[in-house]
mmCIF file of C-alpha atoms and ligand atoms in Angstrom:
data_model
loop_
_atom_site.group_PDB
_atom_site.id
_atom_site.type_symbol
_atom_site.label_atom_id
_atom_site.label_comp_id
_atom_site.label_asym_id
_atom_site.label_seq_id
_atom_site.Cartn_x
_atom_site.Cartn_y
_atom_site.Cartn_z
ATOM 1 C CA UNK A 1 0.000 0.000 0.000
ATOM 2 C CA UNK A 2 1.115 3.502 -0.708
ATOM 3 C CA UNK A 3 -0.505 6.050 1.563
ATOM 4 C CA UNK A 4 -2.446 8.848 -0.039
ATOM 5 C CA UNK A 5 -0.749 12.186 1.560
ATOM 6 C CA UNK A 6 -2.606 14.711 2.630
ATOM 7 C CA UNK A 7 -1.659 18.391 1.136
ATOM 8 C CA UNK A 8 -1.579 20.620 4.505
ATOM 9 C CA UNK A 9 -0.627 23.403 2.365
ATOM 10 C CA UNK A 10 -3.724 23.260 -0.248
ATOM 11 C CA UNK A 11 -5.921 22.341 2.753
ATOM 12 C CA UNK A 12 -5.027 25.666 4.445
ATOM 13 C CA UNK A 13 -5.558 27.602 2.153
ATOM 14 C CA UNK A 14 -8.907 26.450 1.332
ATOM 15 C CA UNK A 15 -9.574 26.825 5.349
ATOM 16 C CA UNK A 16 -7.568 30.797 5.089
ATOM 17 C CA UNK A 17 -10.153 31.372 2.069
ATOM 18 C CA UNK A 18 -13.429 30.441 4.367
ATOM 19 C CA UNK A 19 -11.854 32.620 7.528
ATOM 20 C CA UNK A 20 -11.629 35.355 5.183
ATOM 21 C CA UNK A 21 -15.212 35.726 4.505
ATOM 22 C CA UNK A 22 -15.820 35.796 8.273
ATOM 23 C CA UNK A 23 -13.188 38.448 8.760
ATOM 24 C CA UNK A 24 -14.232 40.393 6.106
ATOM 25 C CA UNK A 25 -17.956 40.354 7.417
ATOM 26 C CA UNK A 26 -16.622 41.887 10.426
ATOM 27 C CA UNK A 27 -14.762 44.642 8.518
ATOM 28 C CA UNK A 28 -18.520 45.250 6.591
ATOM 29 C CA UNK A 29 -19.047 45.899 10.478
ATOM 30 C CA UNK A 30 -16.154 48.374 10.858
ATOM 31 C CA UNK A 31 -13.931 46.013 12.542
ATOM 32 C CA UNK A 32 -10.744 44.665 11.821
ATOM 33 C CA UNK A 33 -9.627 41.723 13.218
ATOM 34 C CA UNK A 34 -6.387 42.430 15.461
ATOM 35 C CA UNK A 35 -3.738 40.172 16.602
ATOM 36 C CA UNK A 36 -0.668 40.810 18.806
ATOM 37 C CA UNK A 37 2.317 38.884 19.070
ATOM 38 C CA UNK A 38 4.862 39.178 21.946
ATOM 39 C CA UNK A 39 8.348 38.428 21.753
ATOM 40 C CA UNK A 40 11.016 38.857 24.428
ATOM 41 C CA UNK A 41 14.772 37.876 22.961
ATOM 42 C CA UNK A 42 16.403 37.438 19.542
ATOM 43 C CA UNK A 43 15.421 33.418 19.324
ATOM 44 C CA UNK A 44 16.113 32.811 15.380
ATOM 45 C CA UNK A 45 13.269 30.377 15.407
ATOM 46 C CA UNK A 46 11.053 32.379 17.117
ATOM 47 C CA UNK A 47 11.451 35.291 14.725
ATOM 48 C CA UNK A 48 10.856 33.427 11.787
ATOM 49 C CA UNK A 49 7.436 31.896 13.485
ATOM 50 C CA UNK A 50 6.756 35.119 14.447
ATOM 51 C CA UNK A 51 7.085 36.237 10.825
ATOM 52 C CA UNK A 52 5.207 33.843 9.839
ATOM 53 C CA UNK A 53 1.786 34.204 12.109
ATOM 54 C CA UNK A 54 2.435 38.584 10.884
ATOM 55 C CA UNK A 55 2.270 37.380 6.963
ATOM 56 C CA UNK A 56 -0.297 35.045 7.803
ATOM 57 C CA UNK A 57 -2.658 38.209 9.069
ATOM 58 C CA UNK A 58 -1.704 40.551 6.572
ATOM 59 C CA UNK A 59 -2.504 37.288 3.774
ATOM 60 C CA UNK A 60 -6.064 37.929 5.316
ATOM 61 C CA UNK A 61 -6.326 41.756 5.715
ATOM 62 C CA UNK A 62 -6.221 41.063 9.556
ATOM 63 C CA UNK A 63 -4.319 43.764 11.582
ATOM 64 C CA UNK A 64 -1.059 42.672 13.103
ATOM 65 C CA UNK A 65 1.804 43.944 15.538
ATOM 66 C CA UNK A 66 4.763 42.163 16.689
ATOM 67 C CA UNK A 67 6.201 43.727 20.151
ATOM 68 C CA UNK A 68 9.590 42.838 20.363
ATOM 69 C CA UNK A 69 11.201 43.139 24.064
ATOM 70 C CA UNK A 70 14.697 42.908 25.192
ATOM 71 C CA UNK A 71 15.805 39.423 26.407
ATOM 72 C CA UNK A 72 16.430 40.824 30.048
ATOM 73 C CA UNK A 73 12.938 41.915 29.982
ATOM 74 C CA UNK A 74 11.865 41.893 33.855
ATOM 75 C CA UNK A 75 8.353 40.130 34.570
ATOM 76 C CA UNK A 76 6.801 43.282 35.452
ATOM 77 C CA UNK A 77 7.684 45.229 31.928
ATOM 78 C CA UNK A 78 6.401 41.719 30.407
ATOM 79 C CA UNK A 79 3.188 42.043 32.508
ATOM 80 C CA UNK A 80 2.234 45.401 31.816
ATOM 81 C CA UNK A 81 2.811 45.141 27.817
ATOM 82 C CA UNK A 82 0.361 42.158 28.338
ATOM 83 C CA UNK A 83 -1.904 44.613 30.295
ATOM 84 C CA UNK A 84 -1.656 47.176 27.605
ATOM 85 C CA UNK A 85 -2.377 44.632 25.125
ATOM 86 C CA UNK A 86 -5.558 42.794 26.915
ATOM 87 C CA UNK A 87 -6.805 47.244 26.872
ATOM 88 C CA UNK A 88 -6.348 47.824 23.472
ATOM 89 C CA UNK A 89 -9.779 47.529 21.822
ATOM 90 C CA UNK A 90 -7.737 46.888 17.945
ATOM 91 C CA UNK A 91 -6.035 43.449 19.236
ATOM 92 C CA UNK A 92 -8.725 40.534 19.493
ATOM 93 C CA UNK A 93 -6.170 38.226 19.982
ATOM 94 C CA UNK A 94 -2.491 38.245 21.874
ATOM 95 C CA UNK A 95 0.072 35.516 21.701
ATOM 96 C CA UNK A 96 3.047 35.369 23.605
ATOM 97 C CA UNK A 97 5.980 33.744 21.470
ATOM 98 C CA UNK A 98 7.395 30.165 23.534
ATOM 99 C CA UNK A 99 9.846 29.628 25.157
ATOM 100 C CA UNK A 100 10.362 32.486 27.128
ATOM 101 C CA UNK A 101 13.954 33.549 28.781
ATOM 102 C CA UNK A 102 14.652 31.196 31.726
ATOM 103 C CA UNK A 103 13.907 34.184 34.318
ATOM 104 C CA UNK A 104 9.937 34.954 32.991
ATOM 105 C CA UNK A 105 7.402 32.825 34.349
ATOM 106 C CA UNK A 106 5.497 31.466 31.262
ATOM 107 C CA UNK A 107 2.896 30.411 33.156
ATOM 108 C CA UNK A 108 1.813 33.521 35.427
ATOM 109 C CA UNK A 109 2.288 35.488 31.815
ATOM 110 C CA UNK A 110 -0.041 33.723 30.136
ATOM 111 C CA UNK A 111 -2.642 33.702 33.032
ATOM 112 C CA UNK A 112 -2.210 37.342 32.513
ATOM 113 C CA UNK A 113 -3.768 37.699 28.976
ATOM 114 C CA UNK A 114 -7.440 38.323 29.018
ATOM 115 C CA UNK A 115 -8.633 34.483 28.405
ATOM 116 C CA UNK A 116 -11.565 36.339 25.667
ATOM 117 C CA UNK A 117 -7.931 37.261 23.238
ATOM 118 C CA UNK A 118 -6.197 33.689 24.254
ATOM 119 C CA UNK A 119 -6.091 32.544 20.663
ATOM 120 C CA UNK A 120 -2.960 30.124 21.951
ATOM 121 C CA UNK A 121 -5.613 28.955 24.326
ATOM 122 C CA UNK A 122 -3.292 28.025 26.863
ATOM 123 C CA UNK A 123 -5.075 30.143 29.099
ATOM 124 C CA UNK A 124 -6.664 28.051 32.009
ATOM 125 C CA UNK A 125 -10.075 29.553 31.634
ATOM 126 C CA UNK A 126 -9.524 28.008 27.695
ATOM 127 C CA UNK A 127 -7.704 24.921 28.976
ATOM 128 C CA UNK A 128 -10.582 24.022 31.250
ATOM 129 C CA UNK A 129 -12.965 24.444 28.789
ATOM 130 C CA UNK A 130 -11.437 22.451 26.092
ATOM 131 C CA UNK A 131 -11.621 19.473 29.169
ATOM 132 C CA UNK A 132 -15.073 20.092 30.008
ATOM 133 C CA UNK A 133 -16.386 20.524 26.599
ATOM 134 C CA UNK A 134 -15.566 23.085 24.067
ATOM 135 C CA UNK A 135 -13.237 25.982 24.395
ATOM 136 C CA UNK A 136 -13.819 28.797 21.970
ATOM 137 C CA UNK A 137 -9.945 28.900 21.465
ATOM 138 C CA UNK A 138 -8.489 25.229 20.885
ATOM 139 C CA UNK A 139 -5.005 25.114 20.432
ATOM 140 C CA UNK A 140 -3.792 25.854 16.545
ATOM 141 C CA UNK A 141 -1.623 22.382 16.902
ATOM 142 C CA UNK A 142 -4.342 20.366 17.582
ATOM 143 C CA UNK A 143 -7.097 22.424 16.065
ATOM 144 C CA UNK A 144 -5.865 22.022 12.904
ATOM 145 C CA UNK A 145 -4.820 18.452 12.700
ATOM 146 C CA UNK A 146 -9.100 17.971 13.535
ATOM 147 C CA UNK A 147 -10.047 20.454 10.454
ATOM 148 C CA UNK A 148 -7.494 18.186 8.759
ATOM 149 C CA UNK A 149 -9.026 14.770 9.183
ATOM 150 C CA UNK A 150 -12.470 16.600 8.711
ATOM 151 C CA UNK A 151 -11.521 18.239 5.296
ATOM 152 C CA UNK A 152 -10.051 14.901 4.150
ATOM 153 C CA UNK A 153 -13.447 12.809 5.252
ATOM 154 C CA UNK A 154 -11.455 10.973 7.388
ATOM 155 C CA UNK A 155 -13.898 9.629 10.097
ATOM 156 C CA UNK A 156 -13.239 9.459 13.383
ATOM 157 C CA UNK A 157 -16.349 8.265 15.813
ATOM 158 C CA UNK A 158 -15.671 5.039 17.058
ATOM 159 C CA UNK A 159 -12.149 4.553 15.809
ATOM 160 C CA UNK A 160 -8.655 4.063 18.150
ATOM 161 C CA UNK A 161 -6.558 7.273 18.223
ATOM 162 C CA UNK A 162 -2.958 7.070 19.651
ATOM 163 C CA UNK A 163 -1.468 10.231 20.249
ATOM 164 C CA UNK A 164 2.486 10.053 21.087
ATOM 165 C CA UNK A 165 3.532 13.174 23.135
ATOM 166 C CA UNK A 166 1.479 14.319 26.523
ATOM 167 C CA UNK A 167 2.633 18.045 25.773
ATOM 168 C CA UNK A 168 0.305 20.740 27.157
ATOM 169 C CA UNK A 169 0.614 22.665 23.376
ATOM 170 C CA UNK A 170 -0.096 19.636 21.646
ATOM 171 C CA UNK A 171 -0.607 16.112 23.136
ATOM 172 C CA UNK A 172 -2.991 16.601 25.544
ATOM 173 C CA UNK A 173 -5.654 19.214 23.832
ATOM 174 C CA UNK A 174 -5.022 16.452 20.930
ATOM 175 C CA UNK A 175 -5.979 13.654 22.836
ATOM 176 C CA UNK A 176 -9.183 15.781 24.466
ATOM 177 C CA UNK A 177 -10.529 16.934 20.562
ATOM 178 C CA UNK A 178 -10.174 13.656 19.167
ATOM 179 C CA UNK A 179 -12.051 12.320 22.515
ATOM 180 C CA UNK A 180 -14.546 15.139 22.333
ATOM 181 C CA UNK A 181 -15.221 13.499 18.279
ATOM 182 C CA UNK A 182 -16.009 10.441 20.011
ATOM 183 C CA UNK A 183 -12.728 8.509 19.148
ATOM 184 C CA UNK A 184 -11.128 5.864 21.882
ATOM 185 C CA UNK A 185 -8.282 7.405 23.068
ATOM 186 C CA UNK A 186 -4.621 6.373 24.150
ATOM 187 C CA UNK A 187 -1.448 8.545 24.928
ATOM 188 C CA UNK A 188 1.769 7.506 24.830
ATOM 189 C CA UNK A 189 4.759 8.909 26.465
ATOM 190 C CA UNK A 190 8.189 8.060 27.498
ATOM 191 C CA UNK A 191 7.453 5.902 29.837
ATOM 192 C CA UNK A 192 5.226 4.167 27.808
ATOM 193 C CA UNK A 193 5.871 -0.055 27.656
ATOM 194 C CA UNK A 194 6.205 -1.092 23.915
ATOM 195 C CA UNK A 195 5.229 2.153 22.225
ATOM 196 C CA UNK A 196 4.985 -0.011 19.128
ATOM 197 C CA UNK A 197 2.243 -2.646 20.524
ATOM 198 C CA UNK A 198 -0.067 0.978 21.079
ATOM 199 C CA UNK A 199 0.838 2.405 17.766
ATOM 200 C CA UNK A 200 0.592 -0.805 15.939
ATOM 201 C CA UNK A 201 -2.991 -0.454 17.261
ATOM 202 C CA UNK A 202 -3.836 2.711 15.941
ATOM 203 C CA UNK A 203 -6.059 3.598 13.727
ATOM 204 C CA UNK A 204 -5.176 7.179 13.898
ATOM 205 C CA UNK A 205 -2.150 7.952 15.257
ATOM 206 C CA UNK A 206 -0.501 11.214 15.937
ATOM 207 C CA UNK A 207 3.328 11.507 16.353
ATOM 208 C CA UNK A 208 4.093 14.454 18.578
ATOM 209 C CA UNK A 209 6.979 13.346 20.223
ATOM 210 C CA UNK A 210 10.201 15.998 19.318
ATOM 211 C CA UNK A 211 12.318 13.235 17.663
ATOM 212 C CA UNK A 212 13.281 12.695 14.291
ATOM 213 C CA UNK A 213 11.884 9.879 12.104
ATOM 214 C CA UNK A 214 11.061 7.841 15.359
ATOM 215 C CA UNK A 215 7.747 6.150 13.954
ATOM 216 C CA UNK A 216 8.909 3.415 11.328
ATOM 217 C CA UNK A 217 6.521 1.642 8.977
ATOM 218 C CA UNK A 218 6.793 -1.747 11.232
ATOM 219 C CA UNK A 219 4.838 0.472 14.399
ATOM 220 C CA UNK A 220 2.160 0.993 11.816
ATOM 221 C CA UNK A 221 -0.984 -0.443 11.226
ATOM 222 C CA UNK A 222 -1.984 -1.061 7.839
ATOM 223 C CA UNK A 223 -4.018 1.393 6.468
ATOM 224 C CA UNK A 224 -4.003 3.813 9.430
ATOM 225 C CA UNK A 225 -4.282 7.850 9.175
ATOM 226 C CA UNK A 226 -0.514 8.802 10.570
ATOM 227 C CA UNK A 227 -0.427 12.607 11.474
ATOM 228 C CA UNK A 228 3.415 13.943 11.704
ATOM 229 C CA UNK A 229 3.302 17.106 13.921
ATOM 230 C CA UNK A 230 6.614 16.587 14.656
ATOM 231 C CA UNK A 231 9.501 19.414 13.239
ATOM 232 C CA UNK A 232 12.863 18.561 13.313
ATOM 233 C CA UNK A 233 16.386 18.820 11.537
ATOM 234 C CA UNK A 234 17.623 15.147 10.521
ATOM 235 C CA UNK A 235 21.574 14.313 10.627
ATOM 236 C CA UNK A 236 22.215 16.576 7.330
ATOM 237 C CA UNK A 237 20.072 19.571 8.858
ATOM 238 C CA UNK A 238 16.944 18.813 6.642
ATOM 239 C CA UNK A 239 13.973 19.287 8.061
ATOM 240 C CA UNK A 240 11.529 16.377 9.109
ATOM 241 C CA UNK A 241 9.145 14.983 10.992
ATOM 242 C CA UNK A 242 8.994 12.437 14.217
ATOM 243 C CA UNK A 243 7.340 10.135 11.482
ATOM 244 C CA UNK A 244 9.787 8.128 8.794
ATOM 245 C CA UNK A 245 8.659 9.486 6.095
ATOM 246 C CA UNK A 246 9.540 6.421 3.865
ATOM 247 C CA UNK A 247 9.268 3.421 5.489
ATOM 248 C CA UNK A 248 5.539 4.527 6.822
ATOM 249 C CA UNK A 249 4.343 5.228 3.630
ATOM 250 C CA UNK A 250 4.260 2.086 2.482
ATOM 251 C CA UNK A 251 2.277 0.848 5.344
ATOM 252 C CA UNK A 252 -0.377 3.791 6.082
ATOM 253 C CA UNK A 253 -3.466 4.661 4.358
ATOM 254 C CA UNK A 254 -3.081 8.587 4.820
ATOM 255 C CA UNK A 255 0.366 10.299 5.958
ATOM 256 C CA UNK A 256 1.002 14.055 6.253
ATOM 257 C CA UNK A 257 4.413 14.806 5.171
ATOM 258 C CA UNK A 258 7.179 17.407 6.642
ATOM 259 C CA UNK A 259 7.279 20.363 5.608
ATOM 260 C CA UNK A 260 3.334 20.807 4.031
ATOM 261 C CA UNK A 261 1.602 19.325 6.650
ATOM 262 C CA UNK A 262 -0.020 20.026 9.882
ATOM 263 C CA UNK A 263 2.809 22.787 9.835
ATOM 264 C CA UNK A 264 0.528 25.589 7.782
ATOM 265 C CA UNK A 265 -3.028 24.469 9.695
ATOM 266 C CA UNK A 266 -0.968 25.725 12.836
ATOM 267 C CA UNK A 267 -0.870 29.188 11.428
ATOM 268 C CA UNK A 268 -4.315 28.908 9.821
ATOM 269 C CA UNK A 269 -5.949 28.231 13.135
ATOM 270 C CA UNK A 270 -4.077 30.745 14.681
ATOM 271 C CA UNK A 271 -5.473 33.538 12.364
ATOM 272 C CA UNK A 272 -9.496 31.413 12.334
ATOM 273 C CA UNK A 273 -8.873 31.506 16.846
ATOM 274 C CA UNK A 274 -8.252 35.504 16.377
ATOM 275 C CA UNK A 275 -11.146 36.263 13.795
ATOM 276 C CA UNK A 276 -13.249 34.074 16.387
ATOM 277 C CA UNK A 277 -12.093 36.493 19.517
ATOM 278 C CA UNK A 278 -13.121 39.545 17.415
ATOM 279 C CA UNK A 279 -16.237 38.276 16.182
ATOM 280 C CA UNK A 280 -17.066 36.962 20.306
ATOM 281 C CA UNK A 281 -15.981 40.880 21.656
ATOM 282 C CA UNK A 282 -17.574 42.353 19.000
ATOM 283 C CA UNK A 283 -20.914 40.447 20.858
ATOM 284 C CA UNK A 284 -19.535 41.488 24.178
ATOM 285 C CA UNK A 285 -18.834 45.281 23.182
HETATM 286 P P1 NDP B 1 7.508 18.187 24.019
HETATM 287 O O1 NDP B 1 8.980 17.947 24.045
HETATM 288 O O2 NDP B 1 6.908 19.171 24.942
HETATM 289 O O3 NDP B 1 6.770 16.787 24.252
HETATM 290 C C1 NDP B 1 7.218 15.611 23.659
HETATM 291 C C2 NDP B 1 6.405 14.458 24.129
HETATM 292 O O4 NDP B 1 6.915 13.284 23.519
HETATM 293 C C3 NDP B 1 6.484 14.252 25.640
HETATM 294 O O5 NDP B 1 5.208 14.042 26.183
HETATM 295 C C4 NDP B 1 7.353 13.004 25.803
HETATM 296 O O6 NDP B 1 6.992 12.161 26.868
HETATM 297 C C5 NDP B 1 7.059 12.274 24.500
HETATM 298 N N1 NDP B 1 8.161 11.381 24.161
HETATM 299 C C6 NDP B 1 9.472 11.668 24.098
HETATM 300 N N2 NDP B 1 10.192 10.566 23.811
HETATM 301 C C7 NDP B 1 9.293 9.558 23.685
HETATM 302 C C8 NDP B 1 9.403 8.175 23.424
HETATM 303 N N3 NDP B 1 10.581 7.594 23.241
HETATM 304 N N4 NDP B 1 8.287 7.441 23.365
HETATM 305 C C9 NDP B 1 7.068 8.016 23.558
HETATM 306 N N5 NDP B 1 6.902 9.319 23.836
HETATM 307 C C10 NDP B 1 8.001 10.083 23.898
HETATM 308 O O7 NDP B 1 7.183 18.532 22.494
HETATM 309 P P2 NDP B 1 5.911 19.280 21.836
HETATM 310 O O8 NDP B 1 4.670 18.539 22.144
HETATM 311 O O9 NDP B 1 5.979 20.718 22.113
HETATM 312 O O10 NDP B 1 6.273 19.084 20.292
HETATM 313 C C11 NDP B 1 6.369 17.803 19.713
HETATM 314 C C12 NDP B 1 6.874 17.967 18.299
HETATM 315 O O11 NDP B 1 5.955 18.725 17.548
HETATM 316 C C13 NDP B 1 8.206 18.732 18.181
HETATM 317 O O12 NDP B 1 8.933 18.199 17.092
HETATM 318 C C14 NDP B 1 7.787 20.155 17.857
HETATM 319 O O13 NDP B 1 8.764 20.867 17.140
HETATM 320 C C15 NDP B 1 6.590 19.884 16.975
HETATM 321 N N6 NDP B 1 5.614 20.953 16.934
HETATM 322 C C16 NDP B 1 5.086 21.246 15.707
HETATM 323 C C17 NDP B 1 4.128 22.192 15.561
HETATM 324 C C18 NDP B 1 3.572 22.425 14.201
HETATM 325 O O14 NDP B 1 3.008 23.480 13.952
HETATM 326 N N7 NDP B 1 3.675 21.469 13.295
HETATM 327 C C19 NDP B 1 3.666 22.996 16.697
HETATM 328 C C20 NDP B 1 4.189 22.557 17.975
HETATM 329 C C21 NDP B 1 5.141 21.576 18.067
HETATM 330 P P3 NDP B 1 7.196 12.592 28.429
HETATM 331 O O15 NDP B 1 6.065 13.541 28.705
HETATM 332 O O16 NDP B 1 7.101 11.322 29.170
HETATM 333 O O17 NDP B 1 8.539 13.265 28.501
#
């Protein structure tokens, strides 16, 4: 069998073209979509995903700022930009670029945004809410790997979804939508016994896991949907996936590849999360 891969790129853009319509309804209404990005240091990475989530506004006539601070930023000159941010009736949505500097509390920063512009939705108000049923701001990981499976018809009631990784950005809200979609669920982590007996079982699985083409063909079951969220650099400093690319192929029925797959939904859902928070406070207002 040779899986059929799914196109994350052409599948965004089809999902960019529908949150378009919605934000340009609201700018019928006068309002323009805002989102703010925080970024505190000179992280190359960061930068570039910061770059990224700007071009991915301005591709949808959202408004965008980036606010770049100092890597010795002190908490309290973090706070307050977060404060002036969470005031500021242009911005709908505010991210705050991970990993911080060692000396920032991620956690009390995020608390800090106003969980209504959370489009990370790592807020606990959002985080709570995904558990207990559905959070207005899933998180864009996640989110998109579900709008995904949807816009491929892949079904998902009744089936056995594996997640590998238990990360609060991505495992875990993964594990909750597909659970929420009526899927059975299991997570695997580090400490899992023989990974490969769970995966093996999958009918959906979802490698998360931070580590380069760690899922071979032989922990596949035949004809399962693999989802790669994994983004690495391989020996030669090409970029891949926690999924081997080759070998799993031949096994799966679907496969997203590295680079052009779950990769773009992230931004996508990003910009869909921060069209939702305006259209929600423009409700509120
Ligand atoms: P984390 O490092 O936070 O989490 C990795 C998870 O993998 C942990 O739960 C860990 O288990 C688990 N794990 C590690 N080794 C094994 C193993 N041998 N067997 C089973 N489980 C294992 O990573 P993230 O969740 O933040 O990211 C995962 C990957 O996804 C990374 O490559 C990252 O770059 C990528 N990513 C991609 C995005 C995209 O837009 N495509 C967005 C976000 C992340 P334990 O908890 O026990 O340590």
């Amino acid at each position: 069998m040779t899986a059929q891969i799914i196109d994350g790129k052409a599948i965004a853009e089809q999902v960019r073209a529908e949150w378009k319509e919605r934000a340009d309804a609201l700018k019928a209404r006068g309002i323009t979509p805002g989102m703010a990005v925080i970024i505190v240091g000179d992280d190359p990475a960061s930068k570039v995903y910061v770059a990224n989530k700007v071009k991915a506004c301005a591709q949808l006539g959202l408004y965008s700022i980036h606010v770049e601070l100092p890597a010795d930023t002190s908490e309290a000159g973090l706070l307050a930009e977060v404060e002036k941010l969470n005031n500021d009736p242009a911005i709908h949505g505010i991210l705050v670029q991970l990993p911080l500097p060692k000396h920032l509390d991620s956690h009390k920063v995020i608390e800090a945004i106003n969980p209504d512009k959370d489009v990370d939705g790592f807020h606990e108000k959002n985080v709570g809410a995904l558990v207990t049923g559905e959070t207005p701001f899933p998180s864009c990981t996640p989110y998109g790997v579900m709008v995904m499976l949807e816009k491929t018809g892949i079904a998902i009631e009744g089936k056995h979804a594996v997640v590998v990784g238990r990360s609060n950005i991505v495992g875990k809200p993964m594990a909750l939508l597909l659970l929420h979609k009526n899927a059975t669920v299991t997570i695997c982590t580090s400490k899992t016994v023989d990974l490969a007996k769970h995966t093996r079982d999958a009918d959906i699985l979802v490698a998360a896991v931070g580590r380069a083409n760690f899922i071979k063909g032989d922990m596949v079951k035949p004809g399962a949907v693999v989802i790669d969220v994994g983004i690495n650099r391989n020996a030669e400093g090409k970029l891949c996936g926690d999924v081997d690319f080759a070998s799993v192929k031949e096994v799966a029925g679907y496969l997203t590849p590295v680079p052009g797959g779950v990769g773009p939904m992230t931004i996508t859902m990003l910009v869909a999360n921060t069209v939702r928070a305006a259209e929600r406070l423009s409700v509120q207002a």
